[in-house]
mmCIF file of C-alpha atoms in Angstrom:
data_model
loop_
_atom_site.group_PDB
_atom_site.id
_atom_site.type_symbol
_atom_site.label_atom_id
_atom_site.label_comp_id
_atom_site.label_asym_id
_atom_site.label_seq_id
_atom_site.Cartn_x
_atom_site.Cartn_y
_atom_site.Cartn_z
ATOM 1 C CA UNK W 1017 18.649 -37.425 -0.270
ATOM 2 C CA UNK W 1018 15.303 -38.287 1.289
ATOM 3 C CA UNK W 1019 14.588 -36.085 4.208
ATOM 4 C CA UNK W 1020 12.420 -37.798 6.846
ATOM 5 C CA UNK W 1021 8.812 -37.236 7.923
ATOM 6 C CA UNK W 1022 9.127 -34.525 10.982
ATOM 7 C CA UNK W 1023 5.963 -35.246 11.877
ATOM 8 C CA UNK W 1024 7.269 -38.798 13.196
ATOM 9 C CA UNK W 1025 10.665 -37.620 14.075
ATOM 10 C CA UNK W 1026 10.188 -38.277 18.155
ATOM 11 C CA UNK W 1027 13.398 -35.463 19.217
ATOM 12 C CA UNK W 1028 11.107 -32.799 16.822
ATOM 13 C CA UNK W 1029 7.912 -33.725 18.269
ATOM 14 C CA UNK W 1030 9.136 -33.877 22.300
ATOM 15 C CA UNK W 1031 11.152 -30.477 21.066
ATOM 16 C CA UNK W 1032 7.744 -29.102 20.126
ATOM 17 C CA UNK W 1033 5.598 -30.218 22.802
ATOM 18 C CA UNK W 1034 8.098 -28.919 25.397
ATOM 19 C CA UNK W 1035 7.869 -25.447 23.671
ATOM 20 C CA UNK W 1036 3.911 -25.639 24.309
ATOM 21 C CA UNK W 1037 3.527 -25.103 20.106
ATOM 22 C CA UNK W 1038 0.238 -27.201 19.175
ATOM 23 C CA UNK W 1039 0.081 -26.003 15.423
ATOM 24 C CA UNK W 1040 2.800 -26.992 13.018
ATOM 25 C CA UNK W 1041 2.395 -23.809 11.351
ATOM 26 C CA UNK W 1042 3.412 -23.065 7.625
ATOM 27 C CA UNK W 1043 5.965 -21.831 5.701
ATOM 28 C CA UNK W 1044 6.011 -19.214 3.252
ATOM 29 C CA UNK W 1045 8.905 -18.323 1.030
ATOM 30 C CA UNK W 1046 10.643 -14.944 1.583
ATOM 31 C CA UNK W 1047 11.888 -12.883 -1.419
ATOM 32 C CA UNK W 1048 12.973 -9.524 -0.352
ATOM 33 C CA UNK W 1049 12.366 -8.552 -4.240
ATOM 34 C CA UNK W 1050 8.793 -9.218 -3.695
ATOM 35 C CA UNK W 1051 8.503 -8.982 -0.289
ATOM 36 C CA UNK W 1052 9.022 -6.321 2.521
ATOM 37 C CA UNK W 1053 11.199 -6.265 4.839
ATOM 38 C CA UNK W 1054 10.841 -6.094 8.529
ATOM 39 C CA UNK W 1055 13.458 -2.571 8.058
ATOM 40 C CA UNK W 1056 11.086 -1.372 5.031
ATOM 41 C CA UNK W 1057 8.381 -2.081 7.090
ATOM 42 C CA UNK W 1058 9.257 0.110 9.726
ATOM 43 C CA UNK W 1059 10.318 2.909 6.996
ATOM 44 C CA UNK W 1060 7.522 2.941 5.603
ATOM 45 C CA UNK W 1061 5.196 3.845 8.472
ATOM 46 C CA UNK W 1062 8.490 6.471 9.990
ATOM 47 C CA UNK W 1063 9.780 8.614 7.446
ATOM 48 C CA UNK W 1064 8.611 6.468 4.156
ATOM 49 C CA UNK W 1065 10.984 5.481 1.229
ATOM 50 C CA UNK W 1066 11.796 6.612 -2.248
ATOM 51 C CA UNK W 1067 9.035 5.358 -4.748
ATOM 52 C CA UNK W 1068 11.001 3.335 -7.394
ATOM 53 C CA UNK W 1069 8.709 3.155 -10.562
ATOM 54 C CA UNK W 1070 9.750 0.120 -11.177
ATOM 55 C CA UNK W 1071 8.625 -2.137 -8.075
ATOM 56 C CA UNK W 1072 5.561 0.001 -7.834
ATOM 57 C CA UNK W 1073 2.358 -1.661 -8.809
ATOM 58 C CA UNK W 1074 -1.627 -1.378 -9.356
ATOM 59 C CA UNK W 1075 -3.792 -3.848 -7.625
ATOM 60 C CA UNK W 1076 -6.655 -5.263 -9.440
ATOM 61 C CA UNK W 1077 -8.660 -2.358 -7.169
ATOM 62 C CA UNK W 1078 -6.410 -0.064 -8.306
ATOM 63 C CA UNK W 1079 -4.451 0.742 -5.157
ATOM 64 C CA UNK W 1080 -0.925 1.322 -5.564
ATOM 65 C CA UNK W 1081 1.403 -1.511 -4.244
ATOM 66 C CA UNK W 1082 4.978 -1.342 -3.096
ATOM 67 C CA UNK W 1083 6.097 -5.476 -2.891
ATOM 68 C CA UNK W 1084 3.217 -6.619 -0.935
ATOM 69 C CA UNK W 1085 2.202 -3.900 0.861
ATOM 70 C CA UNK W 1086 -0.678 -1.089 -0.176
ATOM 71 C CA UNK W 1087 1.316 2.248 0.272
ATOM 72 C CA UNK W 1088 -0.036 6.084 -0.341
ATOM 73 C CA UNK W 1089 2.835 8.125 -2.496
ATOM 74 C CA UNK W 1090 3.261 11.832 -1.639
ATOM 75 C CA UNK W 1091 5.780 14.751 -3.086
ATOM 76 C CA UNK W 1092 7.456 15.466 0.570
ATOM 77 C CA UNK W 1093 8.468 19.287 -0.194
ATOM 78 C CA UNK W 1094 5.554 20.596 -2.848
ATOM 79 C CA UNK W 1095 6.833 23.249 -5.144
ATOM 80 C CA UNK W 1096 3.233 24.877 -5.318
ATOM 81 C CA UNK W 1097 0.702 25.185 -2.086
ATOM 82 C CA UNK W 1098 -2.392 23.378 -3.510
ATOM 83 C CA UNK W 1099 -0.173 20.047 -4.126
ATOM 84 C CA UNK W 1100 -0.436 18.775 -0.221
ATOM 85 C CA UNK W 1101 -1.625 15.583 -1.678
ATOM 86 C CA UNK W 1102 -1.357 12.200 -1.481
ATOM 87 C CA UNK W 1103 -1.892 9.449 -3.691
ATOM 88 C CA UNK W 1104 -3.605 5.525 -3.086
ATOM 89 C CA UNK W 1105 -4.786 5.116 -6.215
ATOM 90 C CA UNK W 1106 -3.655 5.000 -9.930
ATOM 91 C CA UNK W 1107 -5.361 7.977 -10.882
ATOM 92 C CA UNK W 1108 -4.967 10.134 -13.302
ATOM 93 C CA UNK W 1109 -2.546 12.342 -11.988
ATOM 94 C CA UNK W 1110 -0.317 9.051 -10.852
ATOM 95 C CA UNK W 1111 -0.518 8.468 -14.527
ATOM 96 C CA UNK W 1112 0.483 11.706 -15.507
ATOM 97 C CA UNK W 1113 3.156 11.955 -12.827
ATOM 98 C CA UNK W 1114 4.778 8.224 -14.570
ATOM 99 C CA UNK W 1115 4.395 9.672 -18.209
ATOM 100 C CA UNK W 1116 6.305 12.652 -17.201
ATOM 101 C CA UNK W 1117 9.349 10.749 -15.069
ATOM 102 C CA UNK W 1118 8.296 12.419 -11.878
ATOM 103 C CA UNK W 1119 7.817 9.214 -9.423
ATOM 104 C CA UNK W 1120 11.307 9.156 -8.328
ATOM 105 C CA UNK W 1121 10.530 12.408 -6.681
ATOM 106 C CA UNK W 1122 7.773 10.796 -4.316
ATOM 107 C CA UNK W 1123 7.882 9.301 -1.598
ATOM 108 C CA UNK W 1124 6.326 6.062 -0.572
ATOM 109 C CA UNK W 1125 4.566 5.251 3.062
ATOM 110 C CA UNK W 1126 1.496 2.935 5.071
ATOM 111 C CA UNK W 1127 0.924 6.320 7.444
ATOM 112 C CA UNK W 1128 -0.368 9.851 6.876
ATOM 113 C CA UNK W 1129 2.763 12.571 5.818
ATOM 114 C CA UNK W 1130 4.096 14.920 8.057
ATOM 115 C CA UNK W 1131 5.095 18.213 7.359
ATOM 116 C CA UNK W 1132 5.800 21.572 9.444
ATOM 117 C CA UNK W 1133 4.466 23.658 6.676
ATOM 118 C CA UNK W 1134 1.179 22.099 5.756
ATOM 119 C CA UNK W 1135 -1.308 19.395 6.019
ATOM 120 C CA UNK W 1136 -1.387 16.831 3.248
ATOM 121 C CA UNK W 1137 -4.903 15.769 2.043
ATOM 122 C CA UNK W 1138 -6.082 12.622 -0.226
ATOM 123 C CA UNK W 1139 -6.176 13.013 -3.604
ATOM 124 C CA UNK W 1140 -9.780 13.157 -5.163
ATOM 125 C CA UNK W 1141 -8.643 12.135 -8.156
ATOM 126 C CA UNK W 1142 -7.676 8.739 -6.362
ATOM 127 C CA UNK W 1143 -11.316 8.692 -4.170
ATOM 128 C CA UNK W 1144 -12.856 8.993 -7.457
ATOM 129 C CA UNK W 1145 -11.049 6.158 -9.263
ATOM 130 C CA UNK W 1146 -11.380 3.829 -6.150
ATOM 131 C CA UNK W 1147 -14.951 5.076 -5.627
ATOM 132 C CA UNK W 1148 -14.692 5.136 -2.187
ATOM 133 C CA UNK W 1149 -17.844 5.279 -0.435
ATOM 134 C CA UNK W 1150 -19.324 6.209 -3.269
ATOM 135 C CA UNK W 1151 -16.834 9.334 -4.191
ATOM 136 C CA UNK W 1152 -18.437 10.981 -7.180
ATOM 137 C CA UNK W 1153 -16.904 14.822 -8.025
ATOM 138 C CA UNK W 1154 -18.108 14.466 -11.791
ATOM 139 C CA UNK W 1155 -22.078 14.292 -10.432
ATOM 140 C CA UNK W 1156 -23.009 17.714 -9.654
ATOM 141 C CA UNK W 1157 -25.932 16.438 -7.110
ATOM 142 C CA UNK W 1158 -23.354 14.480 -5.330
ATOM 143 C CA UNK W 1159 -21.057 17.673 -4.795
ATOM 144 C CA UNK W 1160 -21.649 17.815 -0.711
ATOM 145 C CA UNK W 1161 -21.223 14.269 -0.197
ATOM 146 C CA UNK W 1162 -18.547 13.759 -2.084
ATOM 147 C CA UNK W 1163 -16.720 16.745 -1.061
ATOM 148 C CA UNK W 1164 -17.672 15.582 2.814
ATOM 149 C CA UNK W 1165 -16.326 11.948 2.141
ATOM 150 C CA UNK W 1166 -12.802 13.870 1.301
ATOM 151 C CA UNK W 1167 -12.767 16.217 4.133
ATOM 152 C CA UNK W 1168 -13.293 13.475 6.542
ATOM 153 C CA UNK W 1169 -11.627 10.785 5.405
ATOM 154 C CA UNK W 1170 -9.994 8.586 7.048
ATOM 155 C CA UNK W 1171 -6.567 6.886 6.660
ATOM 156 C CA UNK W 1172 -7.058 3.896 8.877
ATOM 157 C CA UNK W 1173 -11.444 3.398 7.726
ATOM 158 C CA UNK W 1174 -9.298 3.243 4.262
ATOM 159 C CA UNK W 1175 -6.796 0.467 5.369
ATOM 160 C CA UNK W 1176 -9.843 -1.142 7.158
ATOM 161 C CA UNK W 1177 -11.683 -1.938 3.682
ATOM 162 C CA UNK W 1178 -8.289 -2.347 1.785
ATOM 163 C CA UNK W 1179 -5.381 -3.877 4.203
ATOM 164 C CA UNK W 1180 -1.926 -2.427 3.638
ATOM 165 C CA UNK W 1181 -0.571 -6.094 3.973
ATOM 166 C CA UNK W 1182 -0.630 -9.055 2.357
ATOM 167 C CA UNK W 1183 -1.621 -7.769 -0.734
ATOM 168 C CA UNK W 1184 -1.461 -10.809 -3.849
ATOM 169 C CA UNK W 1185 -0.309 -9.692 -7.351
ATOM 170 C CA UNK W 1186 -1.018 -11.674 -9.959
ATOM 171 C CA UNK W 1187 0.994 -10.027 -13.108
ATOM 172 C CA UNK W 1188 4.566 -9.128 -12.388
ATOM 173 C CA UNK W 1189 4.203 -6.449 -14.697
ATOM 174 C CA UNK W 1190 4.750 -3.290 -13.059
ATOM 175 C CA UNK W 1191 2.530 -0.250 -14.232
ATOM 176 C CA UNK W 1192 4.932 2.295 -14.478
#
């Protein structure tokens, strides 16, 4: 079956010009295996969603990757008080956290965590692996500004110079 050029198909094109549309736009193939969805969406910037290890991804930056979003992952009830953290980066501790089975405890989310109890801060393991405006804890000399750059950092500057969404991956190969 041939189907026929809309472009010259007059009911399309009177259809379109009544509905004011000038562009023909384009069309991009949903999967909702490697895509979000408009519900997941909204989860994710509410109350977040499980982290499943296995749809969980490095970018080429480094930035952890939930379908084709850039997420943070966070523990939403830390056992001890210095682990009000959160993650956006496969650092170290991410890696530990995969070796040892402990991602399915995390949550995943595109906004800052809430909690009654206490305030979560970024993970400087995750500034350092990004090198985020120049985030360098093992340089002594550095020590102020680095330390500075993680007191007041910024969730949205860090969306600003890597957008949660679209994000491309090439491999399919998740990392943990």
């Amino acid at each position: 079956m041939k189907l026929p050029d809309f472009l010259q198909f007059e009911p399309f094109n009177r259809l379109r010009e009544a509905m004011g549309a000038e562009d023909l736009g384009d069309f991009v193939f949903f999967d909702p295996k490697k895509n979000l969805t408009g519900l997941e969406r909204i989860e994710l910037a509410n109350q977040g969603l499980p982290v499943n290890p296995k749809v969980l991804q490095a970018a080429s930056d480094f930035t952890l990757v939930f379908k084709d979003s850039r997420v943070l992952i966070y523990h939403p009830a830390p056992q001890q008080p210095g682990d009000w953290h959160y993650h956006l980066a496969e650092c170290d501790q991410v890696q530990s956290l995969r070796t040892h089975n402990l991602l399915q405890q995390l949550q995943a989310k595109t906004a800052l965590p809430q909690s009654e109890i206490g305030n979560y801060k970024v993970c400087s393991d995750c500034l350092q692996k990004l090198r985020y405006q120049n985030f360098d804890a093992a340089r002594q000399r550095h020590r102020e500004y680095s330390q500075r750059i993680a007191d007041e950092f910024s969730l949205d500057s860090f969306f600003d110079k890597y957008p949660v969404y679209p994000v491309e991956i090439k491999q399919e190969t998740p990392i943990f």
